[in-house]
PDB file of C-alpha atoms in Angstrom:
ATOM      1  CA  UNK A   6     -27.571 -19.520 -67.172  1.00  0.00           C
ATOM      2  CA  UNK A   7     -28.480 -20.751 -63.803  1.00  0.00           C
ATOM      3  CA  UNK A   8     -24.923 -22.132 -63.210  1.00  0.00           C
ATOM      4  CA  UNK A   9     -23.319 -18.863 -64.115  1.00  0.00           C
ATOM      5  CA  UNK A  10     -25.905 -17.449 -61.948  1.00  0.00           C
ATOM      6  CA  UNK A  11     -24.527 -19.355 -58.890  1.00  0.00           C
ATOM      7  CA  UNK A  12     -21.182 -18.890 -59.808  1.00  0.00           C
ATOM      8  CA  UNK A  13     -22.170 -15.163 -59.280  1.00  0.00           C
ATOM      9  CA  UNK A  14     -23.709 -15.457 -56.607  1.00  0.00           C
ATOM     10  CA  UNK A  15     -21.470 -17.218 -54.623  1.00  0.00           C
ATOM     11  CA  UNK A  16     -18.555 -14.942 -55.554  1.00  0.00           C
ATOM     12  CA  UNK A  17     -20.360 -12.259 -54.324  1.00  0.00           C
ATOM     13  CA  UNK A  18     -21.174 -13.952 -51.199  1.00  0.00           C
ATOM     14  CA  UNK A  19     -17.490 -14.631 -50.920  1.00  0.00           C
ATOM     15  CA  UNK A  20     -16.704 -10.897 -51.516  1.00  0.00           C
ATOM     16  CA  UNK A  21     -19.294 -10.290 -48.870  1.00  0.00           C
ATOM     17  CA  UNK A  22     -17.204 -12.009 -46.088  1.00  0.00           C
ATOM     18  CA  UNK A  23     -14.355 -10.993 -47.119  1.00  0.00           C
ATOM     19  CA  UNK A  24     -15.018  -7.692 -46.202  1.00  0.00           C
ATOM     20  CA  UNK A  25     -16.944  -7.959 -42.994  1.00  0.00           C
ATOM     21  CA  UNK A  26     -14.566 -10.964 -41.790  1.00  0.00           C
ATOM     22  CA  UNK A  27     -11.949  -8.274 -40.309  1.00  0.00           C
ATOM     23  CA  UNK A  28     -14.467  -6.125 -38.518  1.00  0.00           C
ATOM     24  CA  UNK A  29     -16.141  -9.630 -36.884  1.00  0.00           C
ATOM     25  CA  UNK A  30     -12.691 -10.725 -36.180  1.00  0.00           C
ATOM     26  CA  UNK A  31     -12.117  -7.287 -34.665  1.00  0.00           C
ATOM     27  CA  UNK A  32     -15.238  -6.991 -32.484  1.00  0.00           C
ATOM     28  CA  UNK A  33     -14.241 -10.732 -31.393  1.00  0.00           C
ATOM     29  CA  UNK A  34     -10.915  -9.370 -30.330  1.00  0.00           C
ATOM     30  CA  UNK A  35     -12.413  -6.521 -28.104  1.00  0.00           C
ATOM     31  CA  UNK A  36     -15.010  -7.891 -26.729  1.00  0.00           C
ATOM     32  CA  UNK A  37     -13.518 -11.242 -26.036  1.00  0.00           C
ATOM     33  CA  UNK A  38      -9.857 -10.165 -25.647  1.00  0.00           C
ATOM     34  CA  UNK A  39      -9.756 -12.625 -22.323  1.00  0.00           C
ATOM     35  CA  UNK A  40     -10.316 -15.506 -23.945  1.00  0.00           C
ATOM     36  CA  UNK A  41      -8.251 -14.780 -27.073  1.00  0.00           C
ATOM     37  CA  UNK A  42      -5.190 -13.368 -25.730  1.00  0.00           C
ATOM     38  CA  UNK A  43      -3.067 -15.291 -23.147  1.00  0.00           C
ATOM     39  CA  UNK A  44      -2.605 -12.842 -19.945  1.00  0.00           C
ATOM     40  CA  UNK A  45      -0.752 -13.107 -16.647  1.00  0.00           C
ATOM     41  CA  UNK A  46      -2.707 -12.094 -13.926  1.00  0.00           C
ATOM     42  CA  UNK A  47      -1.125  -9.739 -11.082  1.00  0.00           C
ATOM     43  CA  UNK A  48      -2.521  -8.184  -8.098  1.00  0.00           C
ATOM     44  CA  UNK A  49      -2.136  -4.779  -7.298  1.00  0.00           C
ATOM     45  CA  UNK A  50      -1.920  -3.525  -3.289  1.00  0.00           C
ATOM     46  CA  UNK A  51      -2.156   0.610  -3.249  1.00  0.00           C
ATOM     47  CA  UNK A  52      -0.165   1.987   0.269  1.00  0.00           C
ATOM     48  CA  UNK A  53      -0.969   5.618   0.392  1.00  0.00           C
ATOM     49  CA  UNK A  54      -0.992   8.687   2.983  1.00  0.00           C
ATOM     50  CA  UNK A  55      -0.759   8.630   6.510  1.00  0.00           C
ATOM     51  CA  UNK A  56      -0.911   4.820   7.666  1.00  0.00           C
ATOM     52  CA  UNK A  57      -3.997   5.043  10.528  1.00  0.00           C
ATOM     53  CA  UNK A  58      -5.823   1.850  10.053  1.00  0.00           C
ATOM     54  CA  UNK A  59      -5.494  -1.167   8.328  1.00  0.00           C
ATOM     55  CA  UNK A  60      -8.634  -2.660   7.558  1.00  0.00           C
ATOM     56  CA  UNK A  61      -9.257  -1.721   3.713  1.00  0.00           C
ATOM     57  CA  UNK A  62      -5.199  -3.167   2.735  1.00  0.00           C
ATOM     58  CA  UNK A  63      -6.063  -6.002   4.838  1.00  0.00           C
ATOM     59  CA  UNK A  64      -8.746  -7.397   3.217  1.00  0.00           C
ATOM     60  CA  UNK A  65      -7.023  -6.583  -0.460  1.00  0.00           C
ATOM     61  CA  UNK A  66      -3.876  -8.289   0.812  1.00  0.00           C
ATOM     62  CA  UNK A  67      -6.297 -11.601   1.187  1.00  0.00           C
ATOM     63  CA  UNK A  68      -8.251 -11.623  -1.941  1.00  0.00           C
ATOM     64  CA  UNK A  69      -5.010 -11.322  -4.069  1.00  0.00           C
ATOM     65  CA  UNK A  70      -2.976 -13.637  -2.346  1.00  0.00           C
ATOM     66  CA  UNK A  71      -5.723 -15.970  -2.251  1.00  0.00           C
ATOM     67  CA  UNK A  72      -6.735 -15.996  -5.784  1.00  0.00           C
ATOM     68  CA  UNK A  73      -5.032 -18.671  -7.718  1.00  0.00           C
ATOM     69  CA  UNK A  74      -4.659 -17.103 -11.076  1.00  0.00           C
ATOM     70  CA  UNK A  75      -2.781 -14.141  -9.416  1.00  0.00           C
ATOM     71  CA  UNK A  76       0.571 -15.114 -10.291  1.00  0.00           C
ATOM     72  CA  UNK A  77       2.509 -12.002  -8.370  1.00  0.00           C
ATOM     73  CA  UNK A  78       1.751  -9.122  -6.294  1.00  0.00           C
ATOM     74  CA  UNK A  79       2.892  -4.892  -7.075  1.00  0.00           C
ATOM     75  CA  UNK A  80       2.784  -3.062  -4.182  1.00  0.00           C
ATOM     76  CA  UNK A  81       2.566   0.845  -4.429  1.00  0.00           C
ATOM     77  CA  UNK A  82       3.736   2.588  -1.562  1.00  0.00           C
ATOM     78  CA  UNK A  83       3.441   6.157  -0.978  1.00  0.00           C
ATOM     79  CA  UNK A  84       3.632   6.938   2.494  1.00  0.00           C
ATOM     80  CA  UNK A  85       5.251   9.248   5.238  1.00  0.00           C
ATOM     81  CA  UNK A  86       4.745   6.528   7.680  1.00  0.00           C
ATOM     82  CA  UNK A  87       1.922   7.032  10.046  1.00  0.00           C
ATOM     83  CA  UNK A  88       0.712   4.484  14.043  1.00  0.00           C
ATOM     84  CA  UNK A  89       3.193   2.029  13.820  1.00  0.00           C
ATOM     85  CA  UNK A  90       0.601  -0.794  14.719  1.00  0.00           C
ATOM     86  CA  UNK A  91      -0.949  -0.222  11.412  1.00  0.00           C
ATOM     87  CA  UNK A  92       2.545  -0.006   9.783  1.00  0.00           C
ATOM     88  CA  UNK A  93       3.827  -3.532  10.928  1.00  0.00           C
ATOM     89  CA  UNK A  94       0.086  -4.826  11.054  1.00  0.00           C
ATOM     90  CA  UNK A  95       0.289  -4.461   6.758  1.00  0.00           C
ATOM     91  CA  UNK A  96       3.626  -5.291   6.744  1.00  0.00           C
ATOM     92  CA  UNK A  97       3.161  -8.878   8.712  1.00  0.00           C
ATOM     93  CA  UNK A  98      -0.333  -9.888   6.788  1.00  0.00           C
ATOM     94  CA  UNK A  99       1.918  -9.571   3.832  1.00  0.00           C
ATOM     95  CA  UNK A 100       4.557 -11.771   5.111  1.00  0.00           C
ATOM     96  CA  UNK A 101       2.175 -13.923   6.283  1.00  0.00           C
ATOM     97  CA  UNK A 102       0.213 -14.841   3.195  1.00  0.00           C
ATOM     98  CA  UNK A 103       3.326 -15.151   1.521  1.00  0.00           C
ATOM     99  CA  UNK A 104       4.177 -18.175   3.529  1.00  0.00           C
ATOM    100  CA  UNK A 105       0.815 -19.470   2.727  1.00  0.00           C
ATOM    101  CA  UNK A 106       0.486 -18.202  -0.773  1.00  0.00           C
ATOM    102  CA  UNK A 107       4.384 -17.983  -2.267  1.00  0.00           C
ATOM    103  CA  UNK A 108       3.657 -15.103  -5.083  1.00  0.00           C
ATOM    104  CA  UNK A 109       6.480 -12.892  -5.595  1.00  0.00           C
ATOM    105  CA  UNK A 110       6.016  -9.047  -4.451  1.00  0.00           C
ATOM    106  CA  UNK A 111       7.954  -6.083  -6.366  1.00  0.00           C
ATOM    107  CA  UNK A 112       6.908  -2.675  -4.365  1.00  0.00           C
ATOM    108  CA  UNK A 113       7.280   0.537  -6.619  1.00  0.00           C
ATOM    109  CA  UNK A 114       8.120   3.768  -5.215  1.00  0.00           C
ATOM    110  CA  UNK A 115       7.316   7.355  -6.976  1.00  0.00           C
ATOM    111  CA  UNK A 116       7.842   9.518  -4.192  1.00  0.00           C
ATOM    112  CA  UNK A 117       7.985   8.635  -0.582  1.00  0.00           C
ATOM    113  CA  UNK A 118       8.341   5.405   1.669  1.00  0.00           C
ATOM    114  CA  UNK A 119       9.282   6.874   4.996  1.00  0.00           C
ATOM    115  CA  UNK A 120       9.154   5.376   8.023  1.00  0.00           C
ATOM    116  CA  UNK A 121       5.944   3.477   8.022  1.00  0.00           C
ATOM    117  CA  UNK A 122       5.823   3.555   4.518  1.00  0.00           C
ATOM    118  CA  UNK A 123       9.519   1.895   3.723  1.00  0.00           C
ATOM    119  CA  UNK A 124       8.188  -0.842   7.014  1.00  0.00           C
ATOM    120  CA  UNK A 125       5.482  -1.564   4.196  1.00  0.00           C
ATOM    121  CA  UNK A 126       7.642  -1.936   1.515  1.00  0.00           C
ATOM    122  CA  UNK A 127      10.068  -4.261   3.521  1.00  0.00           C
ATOM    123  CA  UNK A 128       7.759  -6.978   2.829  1.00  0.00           C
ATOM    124  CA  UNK A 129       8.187  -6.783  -0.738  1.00  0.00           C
ATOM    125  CA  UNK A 130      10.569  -9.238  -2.765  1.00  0.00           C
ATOM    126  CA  UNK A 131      11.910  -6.437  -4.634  1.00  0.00           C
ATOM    127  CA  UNK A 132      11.766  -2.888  -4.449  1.00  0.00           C
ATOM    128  CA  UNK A 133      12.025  -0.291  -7.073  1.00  0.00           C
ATOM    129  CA  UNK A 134      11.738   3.527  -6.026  1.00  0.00           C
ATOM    130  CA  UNK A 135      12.281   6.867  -8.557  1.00  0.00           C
ATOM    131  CA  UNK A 136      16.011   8.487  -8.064  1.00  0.00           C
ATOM    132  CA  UNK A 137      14.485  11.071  -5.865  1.00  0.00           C
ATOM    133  CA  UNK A 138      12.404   9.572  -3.935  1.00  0.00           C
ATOM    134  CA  UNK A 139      12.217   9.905  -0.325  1.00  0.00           C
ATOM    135  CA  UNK A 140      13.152   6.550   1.322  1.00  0.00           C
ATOM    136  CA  UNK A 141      13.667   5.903   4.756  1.00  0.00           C
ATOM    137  CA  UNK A 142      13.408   7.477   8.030  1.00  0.00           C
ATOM    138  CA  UNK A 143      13.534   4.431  10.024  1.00  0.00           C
ATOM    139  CA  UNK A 144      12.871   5.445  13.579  1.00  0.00           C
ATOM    140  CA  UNK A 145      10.033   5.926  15.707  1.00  0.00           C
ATOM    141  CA  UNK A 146       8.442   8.876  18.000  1.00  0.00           C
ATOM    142  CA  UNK A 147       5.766   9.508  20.290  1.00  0.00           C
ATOM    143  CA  UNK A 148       3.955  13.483  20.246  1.00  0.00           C
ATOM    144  CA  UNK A 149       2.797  14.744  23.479  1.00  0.00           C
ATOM    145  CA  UNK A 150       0.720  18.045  22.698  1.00  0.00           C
ATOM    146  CA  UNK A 151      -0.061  19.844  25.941  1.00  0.00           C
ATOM    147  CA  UNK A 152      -2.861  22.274  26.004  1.00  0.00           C
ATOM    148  CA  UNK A 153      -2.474  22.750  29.762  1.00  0.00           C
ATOM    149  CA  UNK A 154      -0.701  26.324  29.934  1.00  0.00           C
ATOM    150  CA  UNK A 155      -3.635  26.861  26.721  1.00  0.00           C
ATOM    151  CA  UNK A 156      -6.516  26.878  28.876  1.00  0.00           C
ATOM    152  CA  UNK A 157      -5.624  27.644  31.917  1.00  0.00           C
ATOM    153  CA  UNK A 158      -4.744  31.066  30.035  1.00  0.00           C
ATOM    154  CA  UNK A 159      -8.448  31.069  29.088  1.00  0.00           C
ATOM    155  CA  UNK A 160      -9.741  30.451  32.667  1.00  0.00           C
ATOM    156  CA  UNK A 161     -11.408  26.766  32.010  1.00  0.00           C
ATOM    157  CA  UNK A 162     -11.130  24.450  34.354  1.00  0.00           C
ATOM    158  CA  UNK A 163     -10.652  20.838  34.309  1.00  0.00           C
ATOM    159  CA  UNK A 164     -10.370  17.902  36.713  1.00  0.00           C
ATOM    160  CA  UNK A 165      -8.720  14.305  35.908  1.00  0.00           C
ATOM    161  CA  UNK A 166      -9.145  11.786  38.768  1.00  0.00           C
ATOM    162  CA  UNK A 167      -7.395   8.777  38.187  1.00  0.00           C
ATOM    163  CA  UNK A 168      -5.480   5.757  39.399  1.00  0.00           C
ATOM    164  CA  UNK A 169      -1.613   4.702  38.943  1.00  0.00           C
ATOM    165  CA  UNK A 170       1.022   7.009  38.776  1.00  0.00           C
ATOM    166  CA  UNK A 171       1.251   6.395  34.936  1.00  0.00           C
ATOM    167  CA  UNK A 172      -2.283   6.452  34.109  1.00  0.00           C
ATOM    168  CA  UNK A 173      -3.233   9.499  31.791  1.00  0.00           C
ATOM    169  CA  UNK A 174       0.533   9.883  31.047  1.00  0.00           C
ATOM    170  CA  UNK A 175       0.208  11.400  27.398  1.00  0.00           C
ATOM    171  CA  UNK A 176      -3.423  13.403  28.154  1.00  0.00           C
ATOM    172  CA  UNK A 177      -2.969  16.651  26.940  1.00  0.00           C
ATOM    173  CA  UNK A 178      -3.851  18.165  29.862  1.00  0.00           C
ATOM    174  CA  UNK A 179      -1.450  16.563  32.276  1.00  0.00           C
ATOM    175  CA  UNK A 180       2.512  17.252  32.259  1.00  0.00           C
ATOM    176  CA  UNK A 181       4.521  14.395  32.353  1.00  0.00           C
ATOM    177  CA  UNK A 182       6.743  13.450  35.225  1.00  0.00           C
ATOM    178  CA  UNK A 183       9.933  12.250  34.660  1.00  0.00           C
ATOM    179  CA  UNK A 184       9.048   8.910  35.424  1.00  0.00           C
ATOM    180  CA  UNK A 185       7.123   8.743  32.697  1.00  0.00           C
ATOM    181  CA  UNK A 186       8.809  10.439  30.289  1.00  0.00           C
ATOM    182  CA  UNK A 187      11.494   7.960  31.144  1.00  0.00           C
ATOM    183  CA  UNK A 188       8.897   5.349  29.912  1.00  0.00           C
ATOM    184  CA  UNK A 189       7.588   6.506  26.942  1.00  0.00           C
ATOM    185  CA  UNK A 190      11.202   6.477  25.867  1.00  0.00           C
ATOM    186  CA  UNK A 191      11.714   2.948  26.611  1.00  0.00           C
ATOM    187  CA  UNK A 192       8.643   2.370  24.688  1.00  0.00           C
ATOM    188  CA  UNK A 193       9.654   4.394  21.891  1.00  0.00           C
ATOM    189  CA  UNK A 194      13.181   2.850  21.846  1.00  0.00           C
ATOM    190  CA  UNK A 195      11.852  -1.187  21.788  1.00  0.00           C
ATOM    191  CA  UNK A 196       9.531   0.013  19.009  1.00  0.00           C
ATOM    192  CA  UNK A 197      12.864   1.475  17.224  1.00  0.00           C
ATOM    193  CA  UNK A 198      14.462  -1.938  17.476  1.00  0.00           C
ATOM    194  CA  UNK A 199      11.664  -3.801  16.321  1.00  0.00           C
ATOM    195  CA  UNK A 200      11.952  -1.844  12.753  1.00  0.00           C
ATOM    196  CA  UNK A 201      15.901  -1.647  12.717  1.00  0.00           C
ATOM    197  CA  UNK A 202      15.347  -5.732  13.107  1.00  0.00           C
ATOM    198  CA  UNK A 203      13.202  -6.528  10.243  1.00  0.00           C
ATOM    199  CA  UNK A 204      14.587  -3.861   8.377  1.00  0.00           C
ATOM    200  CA  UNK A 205      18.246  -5.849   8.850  1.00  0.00           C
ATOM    201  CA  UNK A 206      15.791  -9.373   8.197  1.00  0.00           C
ATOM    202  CA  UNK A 207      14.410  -8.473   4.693  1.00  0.00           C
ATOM    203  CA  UNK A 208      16.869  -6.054   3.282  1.00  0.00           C
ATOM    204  CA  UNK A 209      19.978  -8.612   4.615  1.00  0.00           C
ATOM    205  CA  UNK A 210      22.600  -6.580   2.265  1.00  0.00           C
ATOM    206  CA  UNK A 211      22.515  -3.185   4.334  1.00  0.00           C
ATOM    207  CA  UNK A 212      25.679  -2.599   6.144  1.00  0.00           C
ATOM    208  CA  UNK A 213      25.502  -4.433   9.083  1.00  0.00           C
ATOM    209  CA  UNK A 214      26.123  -0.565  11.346  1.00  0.00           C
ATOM    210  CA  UNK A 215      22.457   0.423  11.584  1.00  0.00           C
ATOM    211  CA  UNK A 216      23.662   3.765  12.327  1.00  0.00           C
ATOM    212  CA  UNK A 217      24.640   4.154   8.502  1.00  0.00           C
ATOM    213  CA  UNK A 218      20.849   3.569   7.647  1.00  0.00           C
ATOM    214  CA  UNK A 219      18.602   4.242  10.673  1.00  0.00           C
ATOM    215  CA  UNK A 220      18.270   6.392  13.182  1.00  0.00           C
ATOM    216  CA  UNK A 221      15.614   8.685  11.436  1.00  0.00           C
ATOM    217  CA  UNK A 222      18.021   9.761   8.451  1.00  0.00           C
ATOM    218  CA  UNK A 223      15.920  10.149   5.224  1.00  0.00           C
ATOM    219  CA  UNK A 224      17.597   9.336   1.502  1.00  0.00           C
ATOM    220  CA  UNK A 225      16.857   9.963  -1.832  1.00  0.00           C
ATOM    221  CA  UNK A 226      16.420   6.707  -4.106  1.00  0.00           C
ATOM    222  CA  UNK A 227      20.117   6.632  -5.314  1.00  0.00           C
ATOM    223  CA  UNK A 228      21.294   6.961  -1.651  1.00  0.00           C
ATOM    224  CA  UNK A 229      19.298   4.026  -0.941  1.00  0.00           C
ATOM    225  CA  UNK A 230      20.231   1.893  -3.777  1.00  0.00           C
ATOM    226  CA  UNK A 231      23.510   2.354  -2.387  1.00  0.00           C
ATOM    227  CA  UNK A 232      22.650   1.474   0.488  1.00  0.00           C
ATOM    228  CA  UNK A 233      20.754  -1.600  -0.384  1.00  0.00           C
ATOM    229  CA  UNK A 234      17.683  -0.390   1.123  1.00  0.00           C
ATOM    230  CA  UNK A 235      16.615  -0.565  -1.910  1.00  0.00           C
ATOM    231  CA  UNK A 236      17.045  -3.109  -5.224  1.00  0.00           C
ATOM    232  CA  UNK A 237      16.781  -0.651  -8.278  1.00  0.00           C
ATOM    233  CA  UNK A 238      16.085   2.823  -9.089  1.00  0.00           C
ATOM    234  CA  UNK A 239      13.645   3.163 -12.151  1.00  0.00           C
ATOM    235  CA  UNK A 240       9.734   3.058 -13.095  1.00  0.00           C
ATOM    236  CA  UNK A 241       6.836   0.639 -13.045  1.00  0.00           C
ATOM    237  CA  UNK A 242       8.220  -0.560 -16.584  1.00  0.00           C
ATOM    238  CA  UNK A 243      11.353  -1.511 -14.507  1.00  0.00           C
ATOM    239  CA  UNK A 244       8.790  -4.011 -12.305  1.00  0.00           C
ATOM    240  CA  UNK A 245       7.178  -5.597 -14.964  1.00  0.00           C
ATOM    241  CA  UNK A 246      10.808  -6.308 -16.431  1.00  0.00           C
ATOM    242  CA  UNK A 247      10.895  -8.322 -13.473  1.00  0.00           C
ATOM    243  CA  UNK A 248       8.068  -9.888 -13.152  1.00  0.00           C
ATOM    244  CA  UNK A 249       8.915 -11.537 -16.723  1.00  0.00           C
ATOM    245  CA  UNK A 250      12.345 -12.707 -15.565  1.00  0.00           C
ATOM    246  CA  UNK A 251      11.368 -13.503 -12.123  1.00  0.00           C
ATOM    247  CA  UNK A 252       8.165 -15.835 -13.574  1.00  0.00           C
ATOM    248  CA  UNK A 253       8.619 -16.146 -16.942  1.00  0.00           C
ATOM    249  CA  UNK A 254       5.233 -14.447 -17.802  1.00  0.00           C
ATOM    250  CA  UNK A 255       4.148 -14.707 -21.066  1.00  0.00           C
ATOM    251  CA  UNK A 256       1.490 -12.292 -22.948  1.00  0.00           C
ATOM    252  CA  UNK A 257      -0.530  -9.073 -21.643  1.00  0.00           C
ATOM    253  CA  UNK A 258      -0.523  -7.991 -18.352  1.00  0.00           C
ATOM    254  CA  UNK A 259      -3.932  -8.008 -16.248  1.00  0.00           C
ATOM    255  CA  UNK A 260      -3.843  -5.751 -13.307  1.00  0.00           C
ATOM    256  CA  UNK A 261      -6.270  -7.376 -10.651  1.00  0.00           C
ATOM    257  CA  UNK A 262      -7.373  -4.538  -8.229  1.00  0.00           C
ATOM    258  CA  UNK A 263      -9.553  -5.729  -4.980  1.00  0.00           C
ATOM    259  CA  UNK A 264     -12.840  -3.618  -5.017  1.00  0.00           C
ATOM    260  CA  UNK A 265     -16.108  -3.474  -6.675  1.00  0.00           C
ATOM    261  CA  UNK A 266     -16.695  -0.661  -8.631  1.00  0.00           C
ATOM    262  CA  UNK A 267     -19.935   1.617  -7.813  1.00  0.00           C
ATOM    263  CA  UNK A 268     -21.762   4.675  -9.172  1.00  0.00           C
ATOM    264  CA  UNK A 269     -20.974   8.175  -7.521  1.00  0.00           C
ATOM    265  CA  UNK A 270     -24.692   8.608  -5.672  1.00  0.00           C
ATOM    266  CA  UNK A 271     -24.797   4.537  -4.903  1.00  0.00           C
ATOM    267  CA  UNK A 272     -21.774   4.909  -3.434  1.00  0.00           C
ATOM    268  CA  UNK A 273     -21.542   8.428  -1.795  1.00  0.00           C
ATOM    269  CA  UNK A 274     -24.952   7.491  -0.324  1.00  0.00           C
ATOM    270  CA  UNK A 275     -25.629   3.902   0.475  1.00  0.00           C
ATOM    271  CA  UNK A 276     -23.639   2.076   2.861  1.00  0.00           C
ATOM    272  CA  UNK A 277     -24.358  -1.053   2.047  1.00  0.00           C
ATOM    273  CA  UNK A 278     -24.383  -0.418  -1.775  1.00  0.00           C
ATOM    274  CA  UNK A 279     -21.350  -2.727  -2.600  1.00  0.00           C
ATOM    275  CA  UNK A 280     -18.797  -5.332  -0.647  1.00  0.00           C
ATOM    276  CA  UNK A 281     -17.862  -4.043   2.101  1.00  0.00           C
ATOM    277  CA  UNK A 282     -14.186  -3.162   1.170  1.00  0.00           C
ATOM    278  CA  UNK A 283     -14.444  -0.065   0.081  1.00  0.00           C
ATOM    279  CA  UNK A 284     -16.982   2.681   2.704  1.00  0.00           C
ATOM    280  CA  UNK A 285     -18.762   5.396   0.835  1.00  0.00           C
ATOM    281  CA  UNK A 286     -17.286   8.700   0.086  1.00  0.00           C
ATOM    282  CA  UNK A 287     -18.713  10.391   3.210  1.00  0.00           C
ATOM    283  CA  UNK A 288     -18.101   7.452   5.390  1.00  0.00           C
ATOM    284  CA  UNK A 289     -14.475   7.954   4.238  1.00  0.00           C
ATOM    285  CA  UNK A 290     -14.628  11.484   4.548  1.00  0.00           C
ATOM    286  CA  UNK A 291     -15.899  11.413   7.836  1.00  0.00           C
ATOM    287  CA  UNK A 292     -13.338   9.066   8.802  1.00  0.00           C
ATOM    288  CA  UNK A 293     -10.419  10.605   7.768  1.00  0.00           C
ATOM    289  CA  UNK A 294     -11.882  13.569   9.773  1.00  0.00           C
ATOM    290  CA  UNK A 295     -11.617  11.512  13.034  1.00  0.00           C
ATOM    291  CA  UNK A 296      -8.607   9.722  12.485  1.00  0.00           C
ATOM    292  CA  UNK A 297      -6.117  13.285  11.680  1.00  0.00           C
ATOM    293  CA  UNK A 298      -7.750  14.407  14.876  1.00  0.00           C
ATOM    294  CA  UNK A 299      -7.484  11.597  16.284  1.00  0.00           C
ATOM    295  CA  UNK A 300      -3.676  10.880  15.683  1.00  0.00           C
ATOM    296  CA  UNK A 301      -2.814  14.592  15.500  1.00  0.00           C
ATOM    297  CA  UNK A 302      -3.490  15.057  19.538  1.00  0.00           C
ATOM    298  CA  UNK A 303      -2.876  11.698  20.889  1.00  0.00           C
ATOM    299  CA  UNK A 304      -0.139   9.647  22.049  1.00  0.00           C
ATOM    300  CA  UNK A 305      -0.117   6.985  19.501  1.00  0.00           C
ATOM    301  CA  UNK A 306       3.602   5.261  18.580  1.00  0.00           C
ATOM    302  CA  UNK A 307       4.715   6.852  14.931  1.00  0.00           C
ATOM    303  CA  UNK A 308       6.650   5.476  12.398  1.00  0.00           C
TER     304      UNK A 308
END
């Protein structure tokens, strides 16, 4: 009796795992999909809104490209453009740690890379836009606002005392002399043919007339395919299709995004609550405050 005893017991201790083995293996699965599932790392670089400072892409740019098991890069650019400092500034660090750090870049485009924005996605291997996107509008201004006439009107005076005939050029309340005018043009037109150049450099299959493709004209993301500003008119799916054929990347995806996350209070509140990549919500606020006033009425160069 105690043999068939055993016999029953172990059958029913067989039973037993048989029916919680799945949910272990399960659990396993999702909480330890990492180490169970082969992924492919790649590191994703956000471009969005007016381009006005650099700092935050920067610093994202390094961490992915210097993380090992990053094996490529996705760009996302949605931009009108924006100071063209800032706009060859991300464009450069890119190229740059590409040289150091060879990881191939696709840069996916849902609705706009204009100007500053397409000077971004120039440093990209590959890039993929929507069919209607706006891409483009390679060119580059400079806005002079002039609120002299403005208060003058409303009987408030002012007094600039300065030195050098083109010191102050671009103040708001000065006119420009011809002189000057004359050289923020030249300015503006160096700047042009700094982004018609490495425009021509990393798309090399645009007709070689720069006219056909510059010169401020905007195009929807057909026009540009055939114009080879861009490589392919489709979706994100579209990039990851390359990223397999491009690397051979086996398994899941992991998107790597530069950033620590924080709580809403921790981070709307204390500075110095995370890294310092990412300023709090009112610090950002704030900021973006400044810098649309800031670009808005001064004489920055615009892509």
């Amino acid at each position: 009796m105690a043999a068939f005893g055993d016999v029953i017991k172990n059958i029913f201790y067989i039973f037993l795992l048989l029916q919680i083995a799945p949910v272990i293996i399960k659990s396993l699965r999702t909480n330890y999909n990492d180490i169970l599932t082969t992924k492919t790392k790649l590191g994703v670089i956000t471009v969005t809104g007016t381009l006005s400072t650099a700092s935050t892409t920067l610093k994202s740019i390094k961490k992915i490209f210097e993380d090992p098991s990053i094996k490529g890069v996705f760009l996302k650019v949605d931009s009108p453009g924006g100071v063209a400092g800032t706009s060859q500034t991300i464009f450069r660090e890119i190229n740059y740690f590409k040289n150091l750090y060879p990881k191939y870049v696709i840069c996916f485009v849902e609705n706009v890379a204009a100007s500053g924005g397409f000077y971004v996605a120039c440093a990209a291997d590959y890039i993929i836009a929507s069919p209607s996107a706006f891409i483009g509008s390679i060119g580059s201004y400079i806005q002079h606002p002039f609120f002299k006439d403005f208060i003058e009107k409303h009987n408030i005076k002012y007094e600039i005392i300065k030195s050098g005939k083109f010191k102050g050029a671009g103040s708001p309340f000065l006119e420009l002399t011809p002189e000057q005018t004359a050289h923020f043009q030249s300015i503006t037109d160096d700047t042009y043919k700094q982004f018609v150049r490495d425009v021509a450099l990393h798309r090399p299959n645009v007709p070689a007339d720069p006219k056909i493709w510059a010169e401020g004209k905007i195009f929807t993301g057909e026009q540009a395919l055939a114009l080879k500003l861009i490589d392919e008119v489709g979706s994100p799916s579209n990039a990851l299709k390359i990223f397999r054929e491009k690397g051979h990347f086996e398994g899941d995806i992991e998107w790597v995004k530069p950033g620590k996350k924080q709580g809403f209070l921790q981070a709307l509140f204390d500075q110095d609550a995370g890294n310092d990549d990412e300023p709090t919500y009112l610090h950002s606020w704030m900021k973006t405050i400044c810098t649309f006033l800031e670009t808005r009425y001064s004489s920055h160069i615009r892509y």
